[in-house]
Amino acid sequence: MNYLSLDQLLLKIRSGNGLGVIIEGVTDGDDEWVYSQWFGHLAHLITFYPQDGYSRVYDAVAKLNYSTKKQLVVGIIDRDFATDLELKAQFEPGYCDHVYRTKRYTLENYLLDPEAWFHIAKLFWRNNLPEGFRSVEECTETINKIYEAFLPAAAYNWMAHDISRQYKPKKHLEYKTMPNLDPEALYLNLLIYCRNEDLPDPEEFPIRLDILKNNRQMWDQKVNGKMVFDYLLESFPVPRQKPNRHLFVNYYVSSTEAPEELVRLVEFLIKKYLGEELLTKSAV
């Protein structure tokens, strides 16, 4: 178990100050480190604790708030396939839950900015940059091509999620994680599954694939950034021994600031649960 037990978390939260935020990921993993680095200037107001998956986040938030008798704990989880309406609802005054979703599919979708990857390439290669990373424009094209390679899998996973949510079948479809999958084969797999489960034919699959192909702004909402990020690491040229994933995340975070939408979410949580005055004082 590479995360704190609820009893250990309770001790930490009771002995600390400010708001405890339960996130996905594991102890010493990327999620905790990324959030802690990007929001280190707010460490006196907010602390991030990983709990290895969204279901554990919900469980920890409910049990820890019950134990503290105060609303000292909230959660942040990945967007996954949440709708825009679901995201909008969490900022409404009547929102009673204490777990909030980000705007992008996973945390890794925030780690794919071409300018940051151009900076990383220069750290490795100095002035002798390899093809695909010789400029911000080339980095943009490289990352976009990887996103495009995963669009069939993303459309399939989007269908699989909605079928499971709407019909709650006994047997669930497993998500696809490979690039450049054949759309016709994916549709046939969905069709066979739906007919075996006595469900309507999956006619929306090609429509959703076309939507993703023609709407690049939806990629970070519907395409799992873990797949794109890991593929980018595998294809990234390095002059010597290949560094591990954590080193690339370190390089990325050290060369960027927190994305504006994450800043807005974290500041919203501080204002809602601790009060706007504390956030204002921290900004002075």
mmCIF file of C-alpha atoms in Angstrom:
data_model
loop_
_atom_site.group_PDB
_atom_site.id
_atom_site.type_symbol
_atom_site.label_atom_id
_atom_site.label_comp_id
_atom_site.label_asym_id
_atom_site.label_seq_id
_atom_site.Cartn_x
_atom_site.Cartn_y
_atom_site.Cartn_z
ATOM 1 C CA MET A 1 0.000 0.000 0.000
ATOM 2 C CA ASN A 2 1.837 3.068 -1.271
ATOM 3 C CA TYR A 3 -0.402 5.665 0.373
ATOM 4 C CA LEU A 4 -1.294 6.676 3.914
ATOM 5 C CA SER A 5 -4.024 4.851 5.806
ATOM 6 C CA LEU A 6 -7.043 6.897 6.866
ATOM 7 C CA ASP A 7 -5.787 6.922 10.461
ATOM 8 C CA GLN A 8 -2.414 8.268 9.333
ATOM 9 C CA LEU A 9 -4.119 10.856 7.141
ATOM 10 C CA LEU A 10 -6.331 11.923 10.021
ATOM 11 C CA LEU A 11 -3.306 12.567 12.243
ATOM 12 C CA LYS A 12 -1.597 14.612 9.534
ATOM 13 C CA ILE A 13 -4.686 16.688 8.783
ATOM 14 C CA ARG A 14 -5.433 17.342 12.460
ATOM 15 C CA SER A 15 -1.831 18.405 13.119
ATOM 16 C CA GLY A 16 -1.595 20.621 10.041
ATOM 17 C CA ASN A 17 -3.094 23.907 8.999
ATOM 18 C CA GLY A 18 -5.512 24.778 6.258
ATOM 19 C CA LEU A 19 -7.286 22.476 3.863
ATOM 20 C CA GLY A 20 -6.408 18.848 3.160
ATOM 21 C CA VAL A 21 -6.931 17.858 -0.476
ATOM 22 C CA ILE A 22 -7.128 14.158 -1.296
ATOM 23 C CA ILE A 23 -5.960 13.409 -4.837
ATOM 24 C CA GLU A 24 -5.454 10.366 -7.028
ATOM 25 C CA GLY A 25 -2.015 8.790 -7.217
ATOM 26 C CA VAL A 26 0.349 7.211 -4.695
ATOM 27 C CA THR A 27 2.840 8.473 -2.128
ATOM 28 C CA ASP A 28 5.983 9.839 -3.814
ATOM 29 C CA GLY A 29 4.127 9.602 -7.127
ATOM 30 C CA ASP A 30 3.733 12.185 -9.845
ATOM 31 C CA ASP A 31 0.312 13.528 -8.832
ATOM 32 C CA GLU A 32 1.301 14.576 -5.323
ATOM 33 C CA TRP A 33 4.611 16.031 -6.476
ATOM 34 C CA VAL A 34 3.094 18.007 -9.368
ATOM 35 C CA TYR A 35 0.374 19.577 -7.234
ATOM 36 C CA SER A 36 2.782 20.307 -4.380
ATOM 37 C CA GLN A 37 5.278 21.978 -6.716
ATOM 38 C CA TRP A 38 2.778 24.033 -8.662
ATOM 39 C CA PHE A 39 1.030 25.203 -5.482
ATOM 40 C CA GLY A 40 3.976 25.282 -3.093
ATOM 41 C CA HIS A 41 3.397 28.996 -2.444
ATOM 42 C CA LEU A 42 0.042 28.034 -0.891
ATOM 43 C CA ALA A 43 1.436 25.240 1.299
ATOM 44 C CA HIS A 44 0.342 27.080 4.462
ATOM 45 C CA LEU A 45 -3.252 26.939 3.224
ATOM 46 C CA ILE A 46 -3.532 23.657 1.325
ATOM 47 C CA THR A 47 -1.818 20.241 1.436
ATOM 48 C CA PHE A 48 -2.198 17.398 -1.057
ATOM 49 C CA TYR A 49 -2.467 13.737 -0.031
ATOM 50 C CA PRO A 50 -2.650 10.849 -2.549
ATOM 51 C CA GLN A 51 -5.041 7.921 -2.152
ATOM 52 C CA ASP A 52 -4.496 5.801 -5.295
ATOM 53 C CA GLY A 53 -7.699 6.161 -7.272
ATOM 54 C CA TYR A 54 -10.906 8.153 -7.377
ATOM 55 C CA SER A 55 -12.955 5.676 -5.300
ATOM 56 C CA ARG A 56 -10.446 5.969 -2.432
ATOM 57 C CA VAL A 57 -10.587 9.751 -2.774
ATOM 58 C CA TYR A 58 -14.360 9.719 -2.212
ATOM 59 C CA ASP A 59 -14.011 7.295 0.681
ATOM 60 C CA ALA A 60 -11.257 9.326 2.364
ATOM 61 C CA VAL A 61 -13.107 12.639 2.026
ATOM 62 C CA ALA A 62 -16.297 11.224 3.563
ATOM 63 C CA LYS A 63 -14.629 9.389 6.453
ATOM 64 C CA LEU A 64 -12.071 12.068 7.331
ATOM 65 C CA ASN A 65 -14.642 14.838 7.436
ATOM 66 C CA TYR A 66 -16.813 12.687 9.681
ATOM 67 C CA SER A 67 -13.838 12.070 11.976
ATOM 68 C CA THR A 68 -12.715 15.697 12.167
ATOM 69 C CA LYS A 69 -16.293 16.980 12.627
ATOM 70 C CA LYS A 70 -15.285 19.870 10.361
ATOM 71 C CA GLN A 71 -15.128 20.411 6.627
ATOM 72 C CA LEU A 72 -11.329 20.291 6.492
ATOM 73 C CA VAL A 73 -10.971 17.777 3.674
ATOM 74 C CA VAL A 74 -11.932 17.924 0.001
ATOM 75 C CA GLY A 75 -10.961 15.866 -3.034
ATOM 76 C CA ILE A 76 -9.679 16.529 -6.540
ATOM 77 C CA ILE A 77 -10.035 13.770 -9.132
ATOM 78 C CA ASP A 78 -9.487 13.519 -12.882
ATOM 79 C CA ARG A 79 -12.244 14.553 -15.245
ATOM 80 C CA ASP A 80 -12.393 11.196 -17.035
ATOM 81 C CA PHE A 81 -15.632 11.341 -19.073
ATOM 82 C CA ALA A 82 -17.517 13.848 -16.896
ATOM 83 C CA THR A 83 -19.675 16.248 -18.914
ATOM 84 C CA ASP A 84 -19.414 20.021 -19.039
ATOM 85 C CA LEU A 85 -22.678 20.227 -17.091
ATOM 86 C CA GLU A 86 -21.246 18.055 -14.311
ATOM 87 C CA LEU A 87 -18.164 20.259 -14.111
ATOM 88 C CA LYS A 88 -20.243 23.431 -14.068
ATOM 89 C CA ALA A 89 -22.450 22.074 -11.275
ATOM 90 C CA GLN A 90 -19.546 21.698 -8.842
ATOM 91 C CA PHE A 91 -19.082 25.484 -8.765
ATOM 92 C CA GLU A 92 -22.748 26.214 -8.059
ATOM 93 C CA PRO A 93 -23.783 27.318 -4.532
ATOM 94 C CA GLY A 94 -25.974 24.245 -4.071
ATOM 95 C CA TYR A 95 -23.216 21.713 -4.761
ATOM 96 C CA CYS A 96 -23.214 19.416 -1.719
ATOM 97 C CA ASP A 97 -20.405 17.048 -2.641
ATOM 98 C CA HIS A 98 -16.830 17.793 -1.581
ATOM 99 C CA VAL A 99 -14.994 16.078 -4.429
ATOM 100 C CA TYR A 100 -14.152 18.145 -7.514
ATOM 101 C CA ARG A 101 -13.064 17.178 -11.013
ATOM 102 C CA THR A 102 -10.443 18.882 -13.153
ATOM 103 C CA LYS A 103 -11.310 20.104 -16.658
ATOM 104 C CA ARG A 104 -8.945 17.676 -18.415
ATOM 105 C CA TYR A 105 -9.161 13.905 -18.669
ATOM 106 C CA THR A 106 -6.123 13.183 -16.456
ATOM 107 C CA LEU A 107 -3.330 15.092 -14.769
ATOM 108 C CA GLU A 108 -1.022 14.025 -17.618
ATOM 109 C CA ASN A 109 -3.127 16.069 -20.032
ATOM 110 C CA TYR A 110 -1.697 19.093 -18.221
ATOM 111 C CA LEU A 111 1.848 17.871 -18.922
ATOM 112 C CA LEU A 112 1.749 18.103 -22.712
ATOM 113 C CA ASP A 113 2.415 21.759 -23.441
ATOM 114 C CA PRO A 114 4.691 22.036 -26.534
ATOM 115 C CA GLU A 115 6.697 24.970 -25.144
ATOM 116 C CA ALA A 116 7.630 22.958 -22.073
ATOM 117 C CA TRP A 117 8.680 19.987 -24.208
ATOM 118 C CA PHE A 118 10.808 22.259 -26.389
ATOM 119 C CA HIS A 119 12.530 23.408 -23.200
ATOM 120 C CA ILE A 120 13.065 19.776 -22.128
ATOM 121 C CA ALA A 121 14.542 18.944 -25.548
ATOM 122 C CA LYS A 122 17.035 21.793 -25.178
ATOM 123 C CA LEU A 123 18.077 20.477 -21.755
ATOM 124 C CA PHE A 124 19.019 17.158 -23.366
ATOM 125 C CA TRP A 125 20.316 18.263 -26.745
ATOM 126 C CA ARG A 126 21.351 21.924 -26.321
ATOM 127 C CA ASN A 127 21.668 23.300 -29.858
ATOM 128 C CA ASN A 128 21.662 19.954 -31.691
ATOM 129 C CA LEU A 129 17.930 19.368 -31.416
ATOM 130 C CA PRO A 130 16.454 16.208 -32.991
ATOM 131 C CA GLU A 131 13.718 16.206 -35.613
ATOM 132 C CA GLY A 132 10.287 16.709 -34.121
ATOM 133 C CA PHE A 133 11.645 18.829 -31.259
ATOM 134 C CA ARG A 134 13.607 21.578 -33.056
ATOM 135 C CA SER A 135 11.019 24.286 -32.349
ATOM 136 C CA VAL A 136 7.779 24.862 -30.471
ATOM 137 C CA GLU A 137 5.958 24.307 -33.763
ATOM 138 C CA GLU A 138 7.612 20.916 -34.273
ATOM 139 C CA CYS A 139 6.843 19.923 -30.679
ATOM 140 C CA THR A 140 3.227 20.916 -31.265
ATOM 141 C CA GLU A 141 3.065 18.747 -34.383
ATOM 142 C CA THR A 142 4.720 15.819 -32.598
ATOM 143 C CA ILE A 143 2.287 15.914 -29.682
ATOM 144 C CA ASN A 144 -0.722 16.392 -31.967
ATOM 145 C CA LYS A 145 0.264 13.360 -34.040
ATOM 146 C CA ILE A 146 0.381 11.244 -30.881
ATOM 147 C CA TYR A 147 -3.040 12.518 -29.828
ATOM 148 C CA GLU A 148 -4.353 11.641 -33.304
ATOM 149 C CA ALA A 149 -2.972 8.113 -33.004
ATOM 150 C CA PHE A 150 -5.103 7.562 -29.891
ATOM 151 C CA LEU A 151 -8.372 9.026 -31.241
ATOM 152 C CA PRO A 152 -9.877 5.628 -32.227
ATOM 153 C CA ALA A 153 -9.147 4.250 -28.741
ATOM 154 C CA ALA A 154 -10.563 7.416 -27.168
ATOM 155 C CA ALA A 155 -13.805 7.204 -29.164
ATOM 156 C CA TYR A 156 -14.126 3.530 -28.213
ATOM 157 C CA ASN A 157 -13.508 4.261 -24.520
ATOM 158 C CA TRP A 158 -16.005 7.119 -24.621
ATOM 159 C CA MET A 159 -18.625 4.704 -25.979
ATOM 160 C CA ALA A 160 -17.673 2.015 -23.443
ATOM 161 C CA HIS A 161 -18.062 4.485 -20.576
ATOM 162 C CA ASP A 162 -21.466 5.754 -21.697
ATOM 163 C CA ILE A 163 -22.801 2.256 -22.418
ATOM 164 C CA SER A 164 -21.777 1.148 -18.929
ATOM 165 C CA ARG A 165 -23.242 4.252 -17.319
ATOM 166 C CA GLN A 166 -26.544 4.159 -19.195
ATOM 167 C CA TYR A 167 -27.320 0.431 -19.306
ATOM 168 C CA LYS A 168 -25.257 -0.950 -16.382
ATOM 169 C CA PRO A 169 -24.585 -4.301 -18.084
ATOM 170 C CA LYS A 170 -23.235 -7.241 -16.125
ATOM 171 C CA LYS A 171 -20.182 -7.476 -18.373
ATOM 172 C CA HIS A 172 -18.219 -4.272 -18.961
ATOM 173 C CA LEU A 173 -16.015 -3.407 -21.900
ATOM 174 C CA GLU A 174 -12.337 -2.906 -21.132
ATOM 175 C CA TYR A 175 -10.807 0.368 -22.267
ATOM 176 C CA LYS A 176 -8.364 0.367 -25.168
ATOM 177 C CA THR A 177 -4.866 1.757 -24.554
ATOM 178 C CA MET A 178 -3.045 1.217 -27.866
ATOM 179 C CA PRO A 179 -2.414 3.785 -30.637
ATOM 180 C CA ASN A 180 -3.457 3.503 -34.292
ATOM 181 C CA LEU A 181 -6.239 0.979 -33.727
ATOM 182 C CA ASP A 182 -8.458 0.093 -36.685
ATOM 183 C CA PRO A 183 -11.802 1.936 -36.332
ATOM 184 C CA GLU A 184 -13.685 -0.774 -38.247
ATOM 185 C CA ALA A 185 -12.386 -3.464 -35.912
ATOM 186 C CA LEU A 186 -13.298 -1.335 -32.901
ATOM 187 C CA TYR A 187 -16.832 -0.804 -34.217
ATOM 188 C CA LEU A 188 -17.212 -4.546 -34.857
ATOM 189 C CA ASN A 189 -16.084 -5.277 -31.300
ATOM 190 C CA LEU A 190 -18.660 -2.825 -29.945
ATOM 191 C CA LEU A 191 -21.371 -4.236 -32.208
ATOM 192 C CA ILE A 192 -20.765 -7.843 -31.137
ATOM 193 C CA TYR A 193 -20.707 -6.814 -27.483
ATOM 194 C CA CYS A 194 -23.939 -4.807 -27.717
ATOM 195 C CA ARG A 195 -25.800 -7.584 -29.504
ATOM 196 C CA ASN A 196 -24.573 -10.181 -27.026
ATOM 197 C CA GLU A 197 -25.792 -7.949 -24.179
ATOM 198 C CA ASP A 198 -29.084 -7.190 -25.971
ATOM 199 C CA LEU A 199 -28.232 -3.465 -26.214
ATOM 200 C CA PRO A 200 -28.833 -1.016 -29.081
ATOM 201 C CA ASP A 201 -26.251 -1.027 -31.875
ATOM 202 C CA PRO A 202 -23.357 1.414 -31.190
ATOM 203 C CA GLU A 203 -24.130 3.714 -34.132
ATOM 204 C CA GLU A 204 -22.581 6.724 -32.371
ATOM 205 C CA PHE A 205 -19.046 5.338 -32.512
ATOM 206 C CA PRO A 206 -18.119 6.683 -35.993
ATOM 207 C CA ILE A 207 -19.858 9.958 -35.142
ATOM 208 C CA ARG A 208 -17.825 10.364 -31.978
ATOM 209 C CA LEU A 209 -14.619 9.507 -33.800
ATOM 210 C CA ASP A 210 -15.390 12.211 -36.385
ATOM 211 C CA ILE A 211 -16.159 14.678 -33.589
ATOM 212 C CA LEU A 212 -12.740 14.047 -32.069
ATOM 213 C CA LYS A 213 -10.966 14.258 -35.424
ATOM 214 C CA ASN A 214 -12.568 17.619 -36.169
ATOM 215 C CA ASN A 215 -12.425 19.212 -32.706
ATOM 216 C CA ARG A 216 -8.874 19.421 -31.437
ATOM 217 C CA GLN A 217 -9.996 21.438 -28.415
ATOM 218 C CA MET A 218 -11.755 18.301 -27.129
ATOM 219 C CA TRP A 219 -8.646 16.139 -27.096
ATOM 220 C CA ASP A 220 -7.551 16.950 -23.563
ATOM 221 C CA GLN A 221 -11.115 16.277 -22.392
ATOM 222 C CA LYS A 222 -11.706 12.927 -24.122
ATOM 223 C CA VAL A 223 -8.249 11.417 -24.745
ATOM 224 C CA ASN A 224 -6.507 9.843 -21.777
ATOM 225 C CA GLY A 225 -3.343 11.920 -21.325
ATOM 226 C CA LYS A 226 -1.563 9.003 -19.620
ATOM 227 C CA MET A 227 -1.507 7.167 -22.958
ATOM 228 C CA VAL A 228 -0.242 10.225 -24.837
ATOM 229 C CA PHE A 229 2.336 11.136 -22.188
ATOM 230 C CA ASP A 230 3.748 7.605 -21.941
ATOM 231 C CA TYR A 231 3.928 7.273 -25.735
ATOM 232 C CA LEU A 232 5.713 10.628 -25.928
ATOM 233 C CA LEU A 233 8.266 9.437 -23.372
ATOM 234 C CA GLU A 234 8.854 6.228 -25.298
ATOM 235 C CA SER A 235 9.424 8.116 -28.539
ATOM 236 C CA PHE A 236 11.448 10.985 -27.059
ATOM 237 C CA PRO A 237 15.047 10.768 -28.330
ATOM 238 C CA VAL A 238 17.715 10.950 -25.648
ATOM 239 C CA PRO A 239 21.479 11.076 -26.229
ATOM 240 C CA ARG A 240 22.351 8.528 -23.545
ATOM 241 C CA GLN A 241 20.525 6.185 -21.169
ATOM 242 C CA LYS A 242 16.797 6.836 -21.132
ATOM 243 C CA PRO A 243 15.737 8.723 -17.960
ATOM 244 C CA ASN A 244 12.738 7.490 -16.030
ATOM 245 C CA ARG A 245 9.246 8.987 -16.057
ATOM 246 C CA HIS A 246 9.716 10.943 -12.835
ATOM 247 C CA LEU A 247 12.710 12.806 -14.235
ATOM 248 C CA PHE A 248 10.718 14.012 -17.227
ATOM 249 C CA VAL A 249 7.889 15.131 -14.920
ATOM 250 C CA ASN A 250 10.456 16.989 -12.798
ATOM 251 C CA TYR A 251 11.832 18.752 -15.880
ATOM 252 C CA TYR A 252 8.332 19.634 -17.045
ATOM 253 C CA VAL A 253 7.061 21.044 -13.768
ATOM 254 C CA SER A 254 10.253 23.006 -13.108
ATOM 255 C CA SER A 255 9.827 24.801 -16.444
ATOM 256 C CA THR A 256 6.115 25.600 -16.143
ATOM 257 C CA GLU A 257 3.583 27.255 -13.890
ATOM 258 C CA ALA A 258 0.285 25.692 -12.878
ATOM 259 C CA PRO A 259 -2.282 25.885 -15.714
ATOM 260 C CA GLU A 260 -4.815 28.656 -15.190
ATOM 261 C CA GLU A 261 -7.781 26.303 -14.891
ATOM 262 C CA LEU A 262 -6.076 24.359 -12.068
ATOM 263 C CA VAL A 263 -5.203 27.644 -10.372
ATOM 264 C CA ARG A 264 -8.857 28.692 -10.558
ATOM 265 C CA LEU A 265 -9.968 25.368 -9.057
ATOM 266 C CA VAL A 266 -7.483 25.474 -6.166
ATOM 267 C CA GLU A 267 -8.245 29.120 -5.412
ATOM 268 C CA PHE A 268 -11.965 28.364 -5.529
ATOM 269 C CA LEU A 269 -11.522 25.618 -2.924
ATOM 270 C CA ILE A 270 -9.498 27.876 -0.638
ATOM 271 C CA LYS A 271 -12.104 30.655 -0.880
ATOM 272 C CA LYS A 272 -15.033 28.282 -0.353
ATOM 273 C CA TYR A 273 -13.647 26.315 2.588
ATOM 274 C CA LEU A 274 -11.199 28.726 4.254
ATOM 275 C CA GLY A 275 -12.485 32.128 3.191
ATOM 276 C CA GLU A 276 -11.401 34.655 0.578
ATOM 277 C CA GLU A 277 -9.556 36.742 3.187
ATOM 278 C CA LEU A 278 -6.875 34.101 3.704
ATOM 279 C CA LEU A 279 -6.231 33.791 -0.020
ATOM 280 C CA THR A 280 -6.052 37.566 -0.380
ATOM 281 C CA LYS A 281 -3.489 37.816 2.421
ATOM 282 C CA SER A 282 -1.373 35.119 0.768
ATOM 283 C CA ALA A 283 -1.304 37.109 -2.473
ATOM 284 C CA VAL A 284 0.055 40.237 -0.767
#
